[in-house]
Amino acid sequence: MNISVTAEPRAEDAAVIDKNLDAFNETAFGPAERMPLSVLVHDENGTLVAGINGMTSWGWLYVQRLWVSESERGKGVAGKMLAAAEEEARKRGCRGAYIDAVNPIALKSYKRQGYTEFGVIKQFAADLDRTFLQKTL
């Protein structure tokens, strides 16, 4: 047995891992039906000023990344994007959503949108906690 560690795995090796884990999970939990979901906000000039990247899978929306440009912060953009992502997730048959936050301001925003904490990693980065939140859709 040869164990190696790399920051740049071969694409075919990564694909084998993904394929086999997906097969195992599908047998254990049913089809993941994984589908990307993004919400994009452009200003009047067509410049991207905010967005969400995530996916739906196993009846859940996972908001992996949520970004709002500095010029748009404090205007309720995050809440509007989350609402749009949640609506699409409902259309896809999702029953819940989850997200995590290190930024205390983002954490407050997610709680305002109805997300509740279900786990915390203390002092995750720069002495800030990483909080995991969920919401029933």
mmCIF file of C-alpha atoms in Angstrom:
data_model
loop_
_atom_site.group_PDB
_atom_site.id
_atom_site.type_symbol
_atom_site.label_atom_id
_atom_site.label_comp_id
_atom_site.label_asym_id
_atom_site.label_seq_id
_atom_site.Cartn_x
_atom_site.Cartn_y
_atom_site.Cartn_z
ATOM 1 C CA MET A 1 0.000 0.000 0.000
ATOM 2 C CA ASN A 2 1.317 3.429 -0.963
ATOM 3 C CA ILE A 3 -0.288 6.504 0.661
ATOM 4 C CA SER A 4 0.441 9.874 -0.919
ATOM 5 C CA VAL A 5 -0.758 13.405 -0.199
ATOM 6 C CA THR A 6 -1.088 16.043 -2.908
ATOM 7 C CA ALA A 7 -2.577 19.460 -3.531
ATOM 8 C CA GLU A 8 -2.930 18.576 -7.218
ATOM 9 C CA PRO A 9 -4.530 15.157 -7.676
ATOM 10 C CA ARG A 10 -4.844 13.751 -11.165
ATOM 11 C CA ALA A 11 -8.307 14.431 -12.578
ATOM 12 C CA GLU A 12 -8.875 10.717 -13.153
ATOM 13 C CA ASP A 13 -8.029 9.927 -9.507
ATOM 14 C CA ALA A 14 -10.457 12.564 -8.232
ATOM 15 C CA ALA A 15 -13.105 11.174 -10.593
ATOM 16 C CA VAL A 16 -12.643 7.622 -9.252
ATOM 17 C CA ILE A 17 -13.094 8.854 -5.671
ATOM 18 C CA ASP A 18 -16.205 10.850 -6.590
ATOM 19 C CA LYS A 19 -17.733 8.026 -8.656
ATOM 20 C CA ASN A 20 -17.242 5.405 -5.942
ATOM 21 C CA LEU A 21 -18.450 7.593 -3.087
ATOM 22 C CA ASP A 22 -21.486 8.638 -5.135
ATOM 23 C CA ALA A 23 -22.268 4.963 -5.842
ATOM 24 C CA PHE A 24 -21.958 4.050 -2.161
ATOM 25 C CA ASN A 25 -24.134 6.983 -1.066
ATOM 26 C CA GLU A 26 -26.762 6.277 -3.710
ATOM 27 C CA THR A 27 -27.041 2.685 -2.503
ATOM 28 C CA ALA A 28 -27.281 3.817 1.124
ATOM 29 C CA PHE A 29 -29.453 6.942 0.774
ATOM 30 C CA GLY A 30 -30.980 6.945 -2.693
ATOM 31 C CA PRO A 31 -30.171 9.182 -5.653
ATOM 32 C CA ALA A 32 -28.567 12.491 -4.673
ATOM 33 C CA GLU A 33 -30.082 14.327 -7.630
ATOM 34 C CA ARG A 34 -27.303 16.898 -7.136
ATOM 35 C CA MET A 35 -27.938 20.065 -9.124
ATOM 36 C CA PRO A 36 -26.024 23.362 -9.008
ATOM 37 C CA LEU A 37 -27.935 26.456 -7.946
ATOM 38 C CA SER A 38 -26.664 30.017 -8.316
ATOM 39 C CA VAL A 39 -28.336 33.357 -7.686
ATOM 40 C CA LEU A 40 -26.771 36.324 -9.486
ATOM 41 C CA VAL A 41 -27.341 40.033 -8.862
ATOM 42 C CA HIS A 42 -26.169 42.545 -11.479
ATOM 43 C CA ASP A 43 -26.248 46.325 -11.245
ATOM 44 C CA GLU A 44 -27.652 48.602 -13.951
ATOM 45 C CA ASN A 45 -24.322 48.345 -15.841
ATOM 46 C CA GLY A 46 -24.445 44.557 -15.890
ATOM 47 C CA THR A 47 -21.682 44.181 -13.303
ATOM 48 C CA LEU A 48 -22.078 41.273 -10.913
ATOM 49 C CA VAL A 49 -22.488 42.796 -7.435
ATOM 50 C CA ALA A 50 -23.686 39.809 -5.406
ATOM 51 C CA GLY A 51 -24.282 36.112 -5.731
ATOM 52 C CA ILE A 52 -24.833 32.697 -4.260
ATOM 53 C CA ASN A 53 -23.249 29.438 -5.368
ATOM 54 C CA GLY A 54 -24.685 26.251 -3.971
ATOM 55 C CA MET A 55 -26.552 23.104 -4.893
ATOM 56 C CA THR A 56 -29.567 21.016 -4.128
ATOM 57 C CA SER A 57 -29.156 17.384 -3.174
ATOM 58 C CA TRP A 58 -31.161 14.776 -1.239
ATOM 59 C CA GLY A 59 -33.962 17.277 -0.719
ATOM 60 C CA TRP A 60 -31.726 19.999 0.750
ATOM 61 C CA LEU A 61 -30.378 23.313 -0.462
ATOM 62 C CA TYR A 62 -26.744 23.872 0.463
ATOM 63 C CA VAL A 63 -25.685 27.518 0.234
ATOM 64 C CA GLN A 64 -21.954 27.024 -0.196
ATOM 65 C CA ARG A 65 -20.928 30.620 -0.916
ATOM 66 C CA LEU A 66 -22.779 33.899 -0.508
ATOM 67 C CA TRP A 67 -21.083 37.154 -1.493
ATOM 68 C CA VAL A 68 -22.297 40.751 -1.544
ATOM 69 C CA SER A 69 -20.063 43.551 -2.848
ATOM 70 C CA GLU A 70 -19.196 46.261 -0.392
ATOM 71 C CA SER A 71 -21.334 48.775 -2.301
ATOM 72 C CA GLU A 72 -24.451 46.603 -1.847
ATOM 73 C CA ARG A 73 -24.034 45.545 1.784
ATOM 74 C CA GLY A 74 -26.663 46.659 4.263
ATOM 75 C CA LYS A 75 -29.379 46.860 1.594
ATOM 76 C CA GLY A 76 -31.047 43.502 2.215
ATOM 77 C CA VAL A 77 -29.461 41.880 -0.838
ATOM 78 C CA ALA A 78 -28.379 38.738 1.035
ATOM 79 C CA GLY A 79 -31.916 38.159 2.276
ATOM 80 C CA LYS A 80 -33.375 38.615 -1.201
ATOM 81 C CA MET A 81 -30.856 36.193 -2.685
ATOM 82 C CA LEU A 82 -31.527 33.605 0.020
ATOM 83 C CA ALA A 83 -35.269 33.941 -0.603
ATOM 84 C CA ALA A 84 -34.734 33.388 -4.336
ATOM 85 C CA ALA A 85 -32.497 30.347 -3.711
ATOM 86 C CA GLU A 86 -35.006 28.902 -1.243
ATOM 87 C CA GLU A 87 -37.881 29.387 -3.689
ATOM 88 C CA GLU A 88 -35.975 27.526 -6.400
ATOM 89 C CA ALA A 89 -35.082 24.808 -3.887
ATOM 90 C CA ARG A 90 -38.775 24.399 -3.023
ATOM 91 C CA LYS A 91 -39.551 24.034 -6.740
ATOM 92 C CA ARG A 92 -36.936 21.271 -6.821
ATOM 93 C CA GLY A 93 -38.690 19.515 -3.940
ATOM 94 C CA CYS A 94 -36.302 20.490 -1.148
ATOM 95 C CA ARG A 95 -37.490 20.350 2.449
ATOM 96 C CA GLY A 96 -34.649 22.327 4.047
ATOM 97 C CA ALA A 97 -31.596 24.517 3.574
ATOM 98 C CA TYR A 98 -28.249 24.776 5.311
ATOM 99 C CA ILE A 99 -25.397 27.264 5.372
ATOM 100 C CA ASP A 100 -22.402 28.123 7.526
ATOM 101 C CA ALA A 101 -20.816 31.392 8.591
ATOM 102 C CA VAL A 102 -17.588 32.622 10.127
ATOM 103 C CA ASN A 103 -18.422 36.304 9.722
ATOM 104 C CA PRO A 104 -20.551 37.523 12.684
ATOM 105 C CA ILE A 105 -22.429 39.966 10.427
ATOM 106 C CA ALA A 106 -23.354 37.173 8.010
ATOM 107 C CA LEU A 107 -24.441 35.027 10.962
ATOM 108 C CA LYS A 108 -26.889 37.725 12.084
ATOM 109 C CA SER A 109 -28.193 38.065 8.533
ATOM 110 C CA TYR A 110 -28.855 34.331 8.215
ATOM 111 C CA LYS A 111 -30.651 34.258 11.563
ATOM 112 C CA ARG A 112 -32.850 37.159 10.392
ATOM 113 C CA GLN A 113 -33.819 34.964 7.431
ATOM 114 C CA GLY A 114 -35.027 32.202 9.758
ATOM 115 C CA TYR A 115 -31.923 29.998 9.927
ATOM 116 C CA THR A 116 -31.165 28.378 13.289
ATOM 117 C CA GLU A 117 -27.869 27.062 14.637
ATOM 118 C CA PHE A 118 -27.187 23.354 14.792
ATOM 119 C CA GLY A 119 -23.430 23.294 15.332
ATOM 120 C CA VAL A 120 -20.336 25.384 16.005
ATOM 121 C CA ILE A 121 -16.596 24.920 15.533
ATOM 122 C CA LYS A 122 -15.017 27.210 18.111
ATOM 123 C CA GLN A 123 -12.164 29.495 17.039
ATOM 124 C CA PHE A 124 -12.260 28.227 13.468
ATOM 125 C CA ALA A 125 -10.388 31.169 11.908
ATOM 126 C CA ALA A 126 -8.930 34.364 13.385
ATOM 127 C CA ASP A 127 -10.484 33.449 16.756
ATOM 128 C CA LEU A 128 -13.949 33.420 15.143
ATOM 129 C CA ASP A 129 -16.392 30.523 15.395
ATOM 130 C CA ARG A 130 -17.771 28.724 12.353
ATOM 131 C CA THR A 131 -21.496 28.312 12.851
ATOM 132 C CA PHE A 132 -23.685 25.874 10.927
ATOM 133 C CA LEU A 133 -27.325 26.823 10.405
ATOM 134 C CA GLN A 134 -30.421 25.217 8.888
ATOM 135 C CA LYS A 135 -33.917 26.190 7.902
ATOM 136 C CA THR A 136 -37.064 24.264 7.061
ATOM 137 C CA LEU A 137 -38.423 25.227 3.655
#
